[in-house]
Amino acid sequence: MNCFDLFKLLFYALDDQYDKKPNEELGNFLSSMNPFLFEGEGSAAIDVYENFKKMFYQKFERIASEKEGYDFAKSYIKSLNIKCVEDAFDNVSFDAWNDAIDSK
């Protein structure tokens, strides 16, 4: 899985949590994270994807396994230090993450 695919998967996972339990702060973050607002790779707020990408390429060229992607997503979320985003991702189990991969 490449960097942008992982970013989109993370967006889907957080968006699903937002749908289950709406939260204004999480909604604002998702709005800035939105990878579908513009054509090509990026996010609505340019720095969100740029920071994700920078952290990704410090460790990987590609993600080799679902677990590696899940663990990276978890560490990225922690690095943001936004409690509502951390809380939302804490509700995404590894099994749910795999199900999302299979459905995309």
PDB file of C-alpha atoms in Angstrom:
ATOM      1  CA  MET A   1       0.000   0.000   0.000  1.00  0.00           C
ATOM      2  CA  ASN A   2       1.376   3.392  -0.911  1.00  0.00           C
ATOM      3  CA  CYS A   3       1.320   6.560   1.159  1.00  0.00           C
ATOM      4  CA  PHE A   4      -1.782   8.150  -0.359  1.00  0.00           C
ATOM      5  CA  ASP A   5      -3.797   4.913  -0.223  1.00  0.00           C
ATOM      6  CA  LEU A   6      -2.980   4.641   3.474  1.00  0.00           C
ATOM      7  CA  PHE A   7      -3.951   8.278   4.010  1.00  0.00           C
ATOM      8  CA  LYS A   8      -7.328   7.685   2.328  1.00  0.00           C
ATOM      9  CA  LEU A   9      -7.890   4.545   4.393  1.00  0.00           C
ATOM     10  CA  LEU A  10      -7.210   6.500   7.567  1.00  0.00           C
ATOM     11  CA  PHE A  11      -9.686   9.154   6.417  1.00  0.00           C
ATOM     12  CA  TYR A  12     -12.341   6.467   5.828  1.00  0.00           C
ATOM     13  CA  ALA A  13     -11.717   4.942   9.265  1.00  0.00           C
ATOM     14  CA  LEU A  14     -12.010   8.288  11.053  1.00  0.00           C
ATOM     15  CA  ASP A  15     -15.020   9.306   8.969  1.00  0.00           C
ATOM     16  CA  ASP A  16     -16.763   6.082   9.950  1.00  0.00           C
ATOM     17  CA  GLN A  17     -16.134   6.898  13.608  1.00  0.00           C
ATOM     18  CA  TYR A  18     -17.489  10.403  13.040  1.00  0.00           C
ATOM     19  CA  ASP A  19     -20.661   8.927  11.511  1.00  0.00           C
ATOM     20  CA  LYS A  20     -21.109   6.745  14.593  1.00  0.00           C
ATOM     21  CA  LYS A  21     -20.420   9.515  17.096  1.00  0.00           C
ATOM     22  CA  PRO A  22     -20.364  13.031  15.618  1.00  0.00           C
ATOM     23  CA  ASN A  23     -17.933  15.452  17.223  1.00  0.00           C
ATOM     24  CA  GLU A  24     -17.339  18.995  15.996  1.00  0.00           C
ATOM     25  CA  GLU A  25     -13.570  18.910  16.526  1.00  0.00           C
ATOM     26  CA  LEU A  26     -13.239  15.573  14.731  1.00  0.00           C
ATOM     27  CA  GLY A  27     -15.450  16.913  11.939  1.00  0.00           C
ATOM     28  CA  ASN A  28     -13.174  19.931  11.553  1.00  0.00           C
ATOM     29  CA  PHE A  29     -10.121  17.685  11.377  1.00  0.00           C
ATOM     30  CA  LEU A  30     -11.794  15.479   8.772  1.00  0.00           C
ATOM     31  CA  SER A  31     -12.642  18.559   6.718  1.00  0.00           C
ATOM     32  CA  SER A  32      -8.980  19.534   6.665  1.00  0.00           C
ATOM     33  CA  MET A  33      -7.895  15.947   6.004  1.00  0.00           C
ATOM     34  CA  ASN A  34     -10.323  15.351   3.116  1.00  0.00           C
ATOM     35  CA  PRO A  35      -8.296  13.669   0.331  1.00  0.00           C
ATOM     36  CA  PHE A  36     -11.091  13.958  -2.242  1.00  0.00           C
ATOM     37  CA  LEU A  37     -11.617  17.706  -2.414  1.00  0.00           C
ATOM     38  CA  PHE A  38      -9.023  18.288  -5.136  1.00  0.00           C
ATOM     39  CA  GLU A  39      -7.714  16.222  -8.007  1.00  0.00           C
ATOM     40  CA  GLY A  40      -4.527  14.259  -7.368  1.00  0.00           C
ATOM     41  CA  GLU A  41      -2.797  13.497  -4.102  1.00  0.00           C
ATOM     42  CA  GLY A  42      -3.330  15.839  -1.206  1.00  0.00           C
ATOM     43  CA  SER A  43      -5.768  17.033   1.423  1.00  0.00           C
ATOM     44  CA  ALA A  44      -8.109  19.984   1.783  1.00  0.00           C
ATOM     45  CA  ALA A  45      -5.567  21.641   4.090  1.00  0.00           C
ATOM     46  CA  ILE A  46      -2.277  21.069   2.286  1.00  0.00           C
ATOM     47  CA  ASP A  47      -0.201  20.668   5.454  1.00  0.00           C
ATOM     48  CA  VAL A  48      -2.261  17.707   6.719  1.00  0.00           C
ATOM     49  CA  TYR A  49      -1.231  15.380   3.893  1.00  0.00           C
ATOM     50  CA  GLU A  50       2.251  16.892   3.643  1.00  0.00           C
ATOM     51  CA  ASN A  51       2.924  16.114   7.323  1.00  0.00           C
ATOM     52  CA  PHE A  52       1.506  12.596   6.938  1.00  0.00           C
ATOM     53  CA  LYS A  53       3.639  12.018   3.846  1.00  0.00           C
ATOM     54  CA  LYS A  54       6.783  13.315   5.527  1.00  0.00           C
ATOM     55  CA  MET A  55       6.298  10.980   8.496  1.00  0.00           C
ATOM     56  CA  PHE A  56       5.481   8.061   6.160  1.00  0.00           C
ATOM     57  CA  TYR A  57       8.570   8.419   3.980  1.00  0.00           C
ATOM     58  CA  GLN A  58      10.838   8.702   7.008  1.00  0.00           C
ATOM     59  CA  LYS A  59       9.949   5.037   7.644  1.00  0.00           C
ATOM     60  CA  PHE A  60       8.690   3.437   4.432  1.00  0.00           C
ATOM     61  CA  GLU A  61       8.538   3.396   0.673  1.00  0.00           C
ATOM     62  CA  ARG A  62       5.421   1.229   0.800  1.00  0.00           C
ATOM     63  CA  ILE A  63       3.511  -0.484   3.584  1.00  0.00           C
ATOM     64  CA  ALA A  64       4.164  -4.219   3.426  1.00  0.00           C
ATOM     65  CA  SER A  65       1.285  -5.489   5.565  1.00  0.00           C
ATOM     66  CA  GLU A  66      -2.087  -4.470   6.972  1.00  0.00           C
ATOM     67  CA  LYS A  67      -0.635  -4.553  10.491  1.00  0.00           C
ATOM     68  CA  GLU A  68       2.239  -2.284   9.513  1.00  0.00           C
ATOM     69  CA  GLY A  69      -0.246   0.204   8.029  1.00  0.00           C
ATOM     70  CA  TYR A  70      -2.485   0.063  11.093  1.00  0.00           C
ATOM     71  CA  ASP A  71       0.458   0.594  13.441  1.00  0.00           C
ATOM     72  CA  PHE A  72       1.737   3.504  11.362  1.00  0.00           C
ATOM     73  CA  ALA A  73      -1.726   5.109  11.302  1.00  0.00           C
ATOM     74  CA  LYS A  74      -1.912   4.768  15.068  1.00  0.00           C
ATOM     75  CA  SER A  75       1.509   6.410  15.544  1.00  0.00           C
ATOM     76  CA  TYR A  76       0.598   9.216  13.129  1.00  0.00           C
ATOM     77  CA  ILE A  77      -2.633   9.902  15.017  1.00  0.00           C
ATOM     78  CA  LYS A  78      -0.720   9.973  18.320  1.00  0.00           C
ATOM     79  CA  SER A  79       1.758  12.475  16.854  1.00  0.00           C
ATOM     80  CA  LEU A  80      -1.101  14.904  16.126  1.00  0.00           C
ATOM     81  CA  ASN A  81      -1.893  15.223  19.817  1.00  0.00           C
ATOM     82  CA  ILE A  82      -5.599  15.851  19.112  1.00  0.00           C
ATOM     83  CA  LYS A  83      -7.516  13.947  21.761  1.00  0.00           C
ATOM     84  CA  CYS A  84     -10.788  13.523  19.868  1.00  0.00           C
ATOM     85  CA  VAL A  85      -8.917  12.118  16.844  1.00  0.00           C
ATOM     86  CA  GLU A  86      -6.969   9.732  19.088  1.00  0.00           C
ATOM     87  CA  ASP A  87     -10.180   8.671  20.814  1.00  0.00           C
ATOM     88  CA  ALA A  88     -11.879   8.059  17.469  1.00  0.00           C
ATOM     89  CA  PHE A  89      -9.004   5.934  16.159  1.00  0.00           C
ATOM     90  CA  ASP A  90      -8.883   3.996  19.419  1.00  0.00           C
ATOM     91  CA  ASN A  91     -12.316   2.695  18.412  1.00  0.00           C
ATOM     92  CA  VAL A  92     -10.970   1.301  15.135  1.00  0.00           C
ATOM     93  CA  SER A  93      -9.978  -2.282  15.773  1.00  0.00           C
ATOM     94  CA  PHE A  94      -7.422  -4.051  13.633  1.00  0.00           C
ATOM     95  CA  ASP A  95     -10.231  -6.280  12.318  1.00  0.00           C
ATOM     96  CA  ALA A  96     -12.289  -3.228  11.299  1.00  0.00           C
ATOM     97  CA  TRP A  97      -9.173  -1.793   9.625  1.00  0.00           C
ATOM     98  CA  ASN A  98      -8.766  -5.005   7.607  1.00  0.00           C
ATOM     99  CA  ASP A  99     -12.451  -4.984   6.676  1.00  0.00           C
ATOM    100  CA  ALA A 100     -12.050  -1.428   5.369  1.00  0.00           C
ATOM    101  CA  ILE A 101      -9.068  -2.488   3.273  1.00  0.00           C
ATOM    102  CA  ASP A 102     -11.067  -5.344   1.796  1.00  0.00           C
ATOM    103  CA  SER A 103     -14.004  -3.082   0.935  1.00  0.00           C
ATOM    104  CA  LYS A 104     -11.941  -0.354  -0.806  1.00  0.00           C
TER     105      LYS A 104
END
